[in-house]
């Protein structure tokens, strides 16, 4: 999927599956986000923010968004009133009534900072990850992995919380699919999923 803004013609176009289609033939700004199976764009002619999901267009806001970011099946945006919203698989959710400090959309998750807390939004529900911002966190698919204050490695997937291994004082990690890789404080490399660890 490719969304192109022709500034001279003020035209926003979508290239998908070998075909070119005009999304808006008169727009003052090229606000558009494209993710896995979902597209959001500002139609300047109709003065409405729209979504395209499963081949259907949907009007989701009559205010131009301040920003928007897309992932797999969802996109998040800050609307004209400063509220954080999320379009997820055909439904618009109001996530926050004020702008977050920052927000990210990665794969099928929306992660945002609200008053110093790291929050996670998925399937219409916001979840507190931690009441602070972890030093390191990563997202892969529907999984968020992070180091807590004791530098223990935790994960959240489909609303379930779990811990990787039993070690603390982990300096950093990498996330590959549902597995984490990190160097143990004892010096070995550890590969772990939510059920098992392998030490090398």
Tab-separated table of C-alpha atoms in Angstrom:
chain	number	residue	atom	x	y	z
A	1	UNK	CA	0.000	0.000	0.000
A	2	UNK	CA	1.299	3.446	-0.948
A	3	UNK	CA	-0.408	6.795	-0.324
A	4	UNK	CA	0.864	9.690	-2.438
A	5	UNK	CA	0.165	13.400	-1.949
A	6	UNK	CA	0.502	15.477	-5.134
A	7	UNK	CA	1.064	18.912	-3.629
A	8	UNK	CA	0.665	20.794	-6.931
A	9	UNK	CA	-2.653	19.119	-7.821
A	10	UNK	CA	-3.708	18.924	-4.140
A	11	UNK	CA	-4.626	15.291	-4.769
A	12	UNK	CA	-4.227	12.371	-2.366
A	13	UNK	CA	-4.024	8.983	-4.106
A	14	UNK	CA	-3.825	5.364	-3.007
A	15	UNK	CA	-1.838	2.690	-4.860
A	16	UNK	CA	-2.916	-0.784	-3.785
A	17	UNK	CA	-2.910	-4.196	-5.472
A	18	UNK	CA	-1.648	-2.681	-8.747
A	19	UNK	CA	-4.408	-0.055	-8.975
A	20	UNK	CA	-4.340	3.711	-8.436
A	21	UNK	CA	-7.326	5.325	-6.760
A	22	UNK	CA	-7.999	8.957	-5.769
A	23	UNK	CA	-8.797	9.356	-2.079
A	24	UNK	CA	-9.261	13.129	-2.177
A	25	UNK	CA	-9.093	15.355	-5.282
A	26	UNK	CA	-8.795	18.591	-3.316
A	27	UNK	CA	-7.021	18.662	0.006
A	28	UNK	CA	-5.014	21.415	1.650
A	29	UNK	CA	-2.720	19.060	3.527
A	30	UNK	CA	-1.627	15.503	2.870
A	31	UNK	CA	-2.466	13.832	6.171
A	32	UNK	CA	-2.555	10.091	5.533
A	33	UNK	CA	-1.428	6.949	7.366
A	34	UNK	CA	-1.327	3.417	5.984
A	35	UNK	CA	-0.973	0.271	8.066
A	36	UNK	CA	-1.753	-3.409	7.745
A	37	UNK	CA	-5.218	-3.509	6.152
A	38	UNK	CA	-6.174	0.003	7.255
A	39	UNK	CA	-5.765	3.538	5.868
A	40	UNK	CA	-6.676	6.866	7.439
A	41	UNK	CA	-6.672	10.215	5.613
A	42	UNK	CA	-7.951	13.771	5.756
A	43	UNK	CA	-10.321	14.558	2.896
A	44	UNK	CA	-9.921	18.310	2.503
A	45	UNK	CA	-12.773	18.560	0.006
A	46	UNK	CA	-15.337	16.894	2.277
A	47	UNK	CA	-13.662	18.334	5.411
A	48	UNK	CA	-13.700	14.958	7.163
A	49	UNK	CA	-11.159	12.426	8.452
A	50	UNK	CA	-11.850	9.035	6.883
A	51	UNK	CA	-10.823	5.418	7.299
A	52	UNK	CA	-10.671	2.579	4.786
A	53	UNK	CA	-10.936	-0.885	6.332
A	54	UNK	CA	-11.887	-4.136	4.570
A	55	UNK	CA	-12.796	-2.203	1.434
A	56	UNK	CA	-15.261	0.109	3.199
A	57	UNK	CA	-14.872	3.857	3.711
A	58	UNK	CA	-15.931	5.291	7.026
A	59	UNK	CA	-16.105	8.897	8.259
A	60	UNK	CA	-14.571	9.056	11.720
A	61	UNK	CA	-14.107	12.754	12.554
A	62	UNK	CA	-15.135	16.136	11.187
A	63	UNK	CA	-12.003	17.722	12.698
A	64	UNK	CA	-8.596	17.513	11.059
A	65	UNK	CA	-6.216	15.440	13.233
A	66	UNK	CA	-3.104	17.031	14.686
A	67	UNK	CA	-1.205	13.776	14.053
A	68	UNK	CA	-1.864	10.145	13.173
A	69	UNK	CA	0.113	6.877	13.255
A	70	UNK	CA	-0.812	3.468	11.824
A	71	UNK	CA	-0.115	-0.177	12.643
A	72	UNK	CA	-1.621	-3.568	11.868
A	73	UNK	CA	-5.404	-3.173	11.645
A	74	UNK	CA	-5.464	0.080	13.599
A	75	UNK	CA	-4.369	3.678	13.624
A	76	UNK	CA	-4.270	6.242	16.417
A	77	UNK	CA	-4.735	9.973	16.074
A	78	UNK	CA	-5.011	13.146	18.112
A	79	UNK	CA	-8.200	14.836	16.966
A	80	UNK	CA	-8.841	18.542	16.581
A	81	UNK	CA	-9.962	18.765	20.240
A	82	UNK	CA	-6.705	17.233	21.495
A	83	UNK	CA	-8.186	13.823	22.370
A	84	UNK	CA	-6.310	10.601	21.677
A	85	UNK	CA	-8.469	8.228	19.654
A	86	UNK	CA	-7.895	4.850	18.061
A	87	UNK	CA	-9.566	3.367	14.989
A	88	UNK	CA	-9.334	-0.378	15.508
A	89	UNK	CA	-10.840	-2.894	13.089
A	90	UNK	CA	-13.785	-0.689	12.128
A	91	UNK	CA	-14.483	0.958	15.496
A	92	UNK	CA	-13.378	4.344	16.862
A	93	UNK	CA	-12.358	4.343	20.535
A	94	UNK	CA	-11.752	7.409	22.699
A	95	UNK	CA	-8.537	6.532	24.550
A	96	UNK	CA	-7.767	9.830	26.355
A	97	UNK	CA	-9.610	13.128	26.686
A	98	UNK	CA	-6.316	15.015	26.451
A	99	UNK	CA	-3.191	14.628	24.351
A	100	UNK	CA	-0.683	12.082	25.675
A	101	UNK	CA	2.916	13.063	26.350
A	102	UNK	CA	3.819	10.764	23.436
A	103	UNK	CA	2.251	7.840	21.615
A	104	UNK	CA	3.447	5.069	19.322
A	105	UNK	CA	1.664	2.521	17.138
A	106	UNK	CA	3.597	-0.676	16.480
A	107	UNK	CA	2.090	-3.803	14.929
A	108	UNK	CA	-1.307	-4.306	16.642
A	109	UNK	CA	-0.624	-2.170	19.740
A	110	UNK	CA	-1.014	1.476	20.700
A	111	UNK	CA	1.435	2.477	23.448
A	112	UNK	CA	1.219	5.906	25.055
A	113	UNK	CA	2.453	8.000	27.974
A	114	UNK	CA	-0.183	9.454	30.295
A	115	UNK	CA	0.981	11.536	33.283
A	116	UNK	CA	4.259	9.649	33.568
A	117	UNK	CA	2.664	6.209	33.181
A	118	UNK	CA	3.284	3.775	30.326
A	119	UNK	CA	-0.077	2.609	28.970
A	120	UNK	CA	-1.073	-0.012	26.417
A	121	UNK	CA	-4.250	0.001	24.306
A	122	UNK	CA	-5.513	-3.072	22.478
A	123	UNK	CA	-8.940	-4.552	21.644
A	124	UNK	CA	-10.755	-1.513	23.021
A	125	UNK	CA	-9.078	-1.660	26.453
A	126	UNK	CA	-6.338	0.459	28.055
A	127	UNK	CA	-3.912	-1.344	30.375
A	128	UNK	CA	-1.394	0.181	32.781
A	129	UNK	CA	2.003	-1.308	31.945
A	130	UNK	CA	3.833	0.455	34.794
A	131	UNK	CA	3.222	3.670	36.786
A	132	UNK	CA	6.528	4.954	35.360
A	133	UNK	CA	8.327	4.807	31.999
A	134	UNK	CA	10.526	1.689	31.773
A	135	UNK	CA	14.055	2.294	30.571
A	136	UNK	CA	13.565	-0.177	27.717
A	137	UNK	CA	10.484	-1.639	26.074
A	138	UNK	CA	9.805	-3.248	22.693
A	139	UNK	CA	6.748	-4.416	20.762
A	140	UNK	CA	6.444	-7.375	18.404
A	141	UNK	CA	3.051	-8.425	17.059
A	142	UNK	CA	0.652	-8.201	20.015
A	143	UNK	CA	3.410	-8.553	22.626
A	144	UNK	CA	5.014	-5.797	24.704
A	145	UNK	CA	8.214	-6.711	26.612
A	146	UNK	CA	9.939	-4.376	29.072
A	147	UNK	CA	12.434	-4.080	31.930
A	148	UNK	CA	10.935	-3.063	35.272
A	149	UNK	CA	12.620	-1.012	38.023
A	150	UNK	CA	14.571	-4.078	39.222
A	151	UNK	CA	15.608	-4.690	35.626
A	152	UNK	CA	13.565	-7.908	35.554
A	153	UNK	CA	12.126	-8.773	32.163
A	154	UNK	CA	8.327	-8.849	31.819
A	155	UNK	CA	5.815	-9.212	29.015
A	156	UNK	CA	2.141	-8.485	28.301
A	157	UNK	CA	0.242	-10.297	25.522
A	158	UNK	CA	-3.559	-10.554	25.037
A	159	UNK	CA	-4.042	-9.036	28.503
A	160	UNK	CA	-1.856	-11.672	30.198
A	161	UNK	CA	1.195	-10.591	32.204
A	162	UNK	CA	4.216	-12.854	32.629
A	163	UNK	CA	7.913	-12.765	33.502
A	164	UNK	CA	10.817	-13.990	31.406
A	165	UNK	CA	13.183	-16.126	33.492
A	166	UNK	CA	14.059	-15.405	37.134
A	167	UNK	CA	16.951	-12.954	36.823
A	168	UNK	CA	17.211	-9.296	37.745
A	169	UNK	CA	19.841	-6.685	36.840
A	170	UNK	CA	19.423	-7.334	33.088
A	171	UNK	CA	21.105	-4.503	31.189
A	172	UNK	CA	19.167	-4.736	27.914
A	173	UNK	CA	17.333	-7.176	25.664
A	174	UNK	CA	16.148	-7.763	22.106
A	175	UNK	CA	12.740	-9.084	21.110
A	176	UNK	CA	12.295	-11.506	18.193
A	177	UNK	CA	8.740	-12.775	17.725
A	178	UNK	CA	7.690	-14.150	21.118
A	179	UNK	CA	11.271	-14.656	22.334
A	180	UNK	CA	13.647	-12.328	24.141
A	181	UNK	CA	17.438	-12.470	23.967
A	182	UNK	CA	19.629	-10.945	26.658
A	183	UNK	CA	22.982	-11.360	28.362
A	184	UNK	CA	22.648	-12.729	31.877
A	185	UNK	CA	24.424	-10.867	34.702
A	186	UNK	CA	26.463	-14.098	35.002
A	187	UNK	CA	27.731	-13.635	31.442
A	188	UNK	CA	25.769	-16.230	29.438
A	189	UNK	CA	23.326	-15.443	26.656
A	190	UNK	CA	19.726	-16.303	27.434
A	191	UNK	CA	16.913	-16.946	24.959
A	192	UNK	CA	13.500	-17.113	26.615
A	193	UNK	CA	9.799	-17.233	25.902
A	194	UNK	CA	7.054	-17.050	28.524
A	195	UNK	CA	7.433	-20.741	29.421
A	196	UNK	CA	11.092	-21.681	29.014
A	197	UNK	CA	14.666	-20.347	28.941
A	198	UNK	CA	17.712	-21.577	27.023
A	199	UNK	CA	21.208	-20.624	28.229
A	200	UNK	CA	24.273	-20.476	25.940
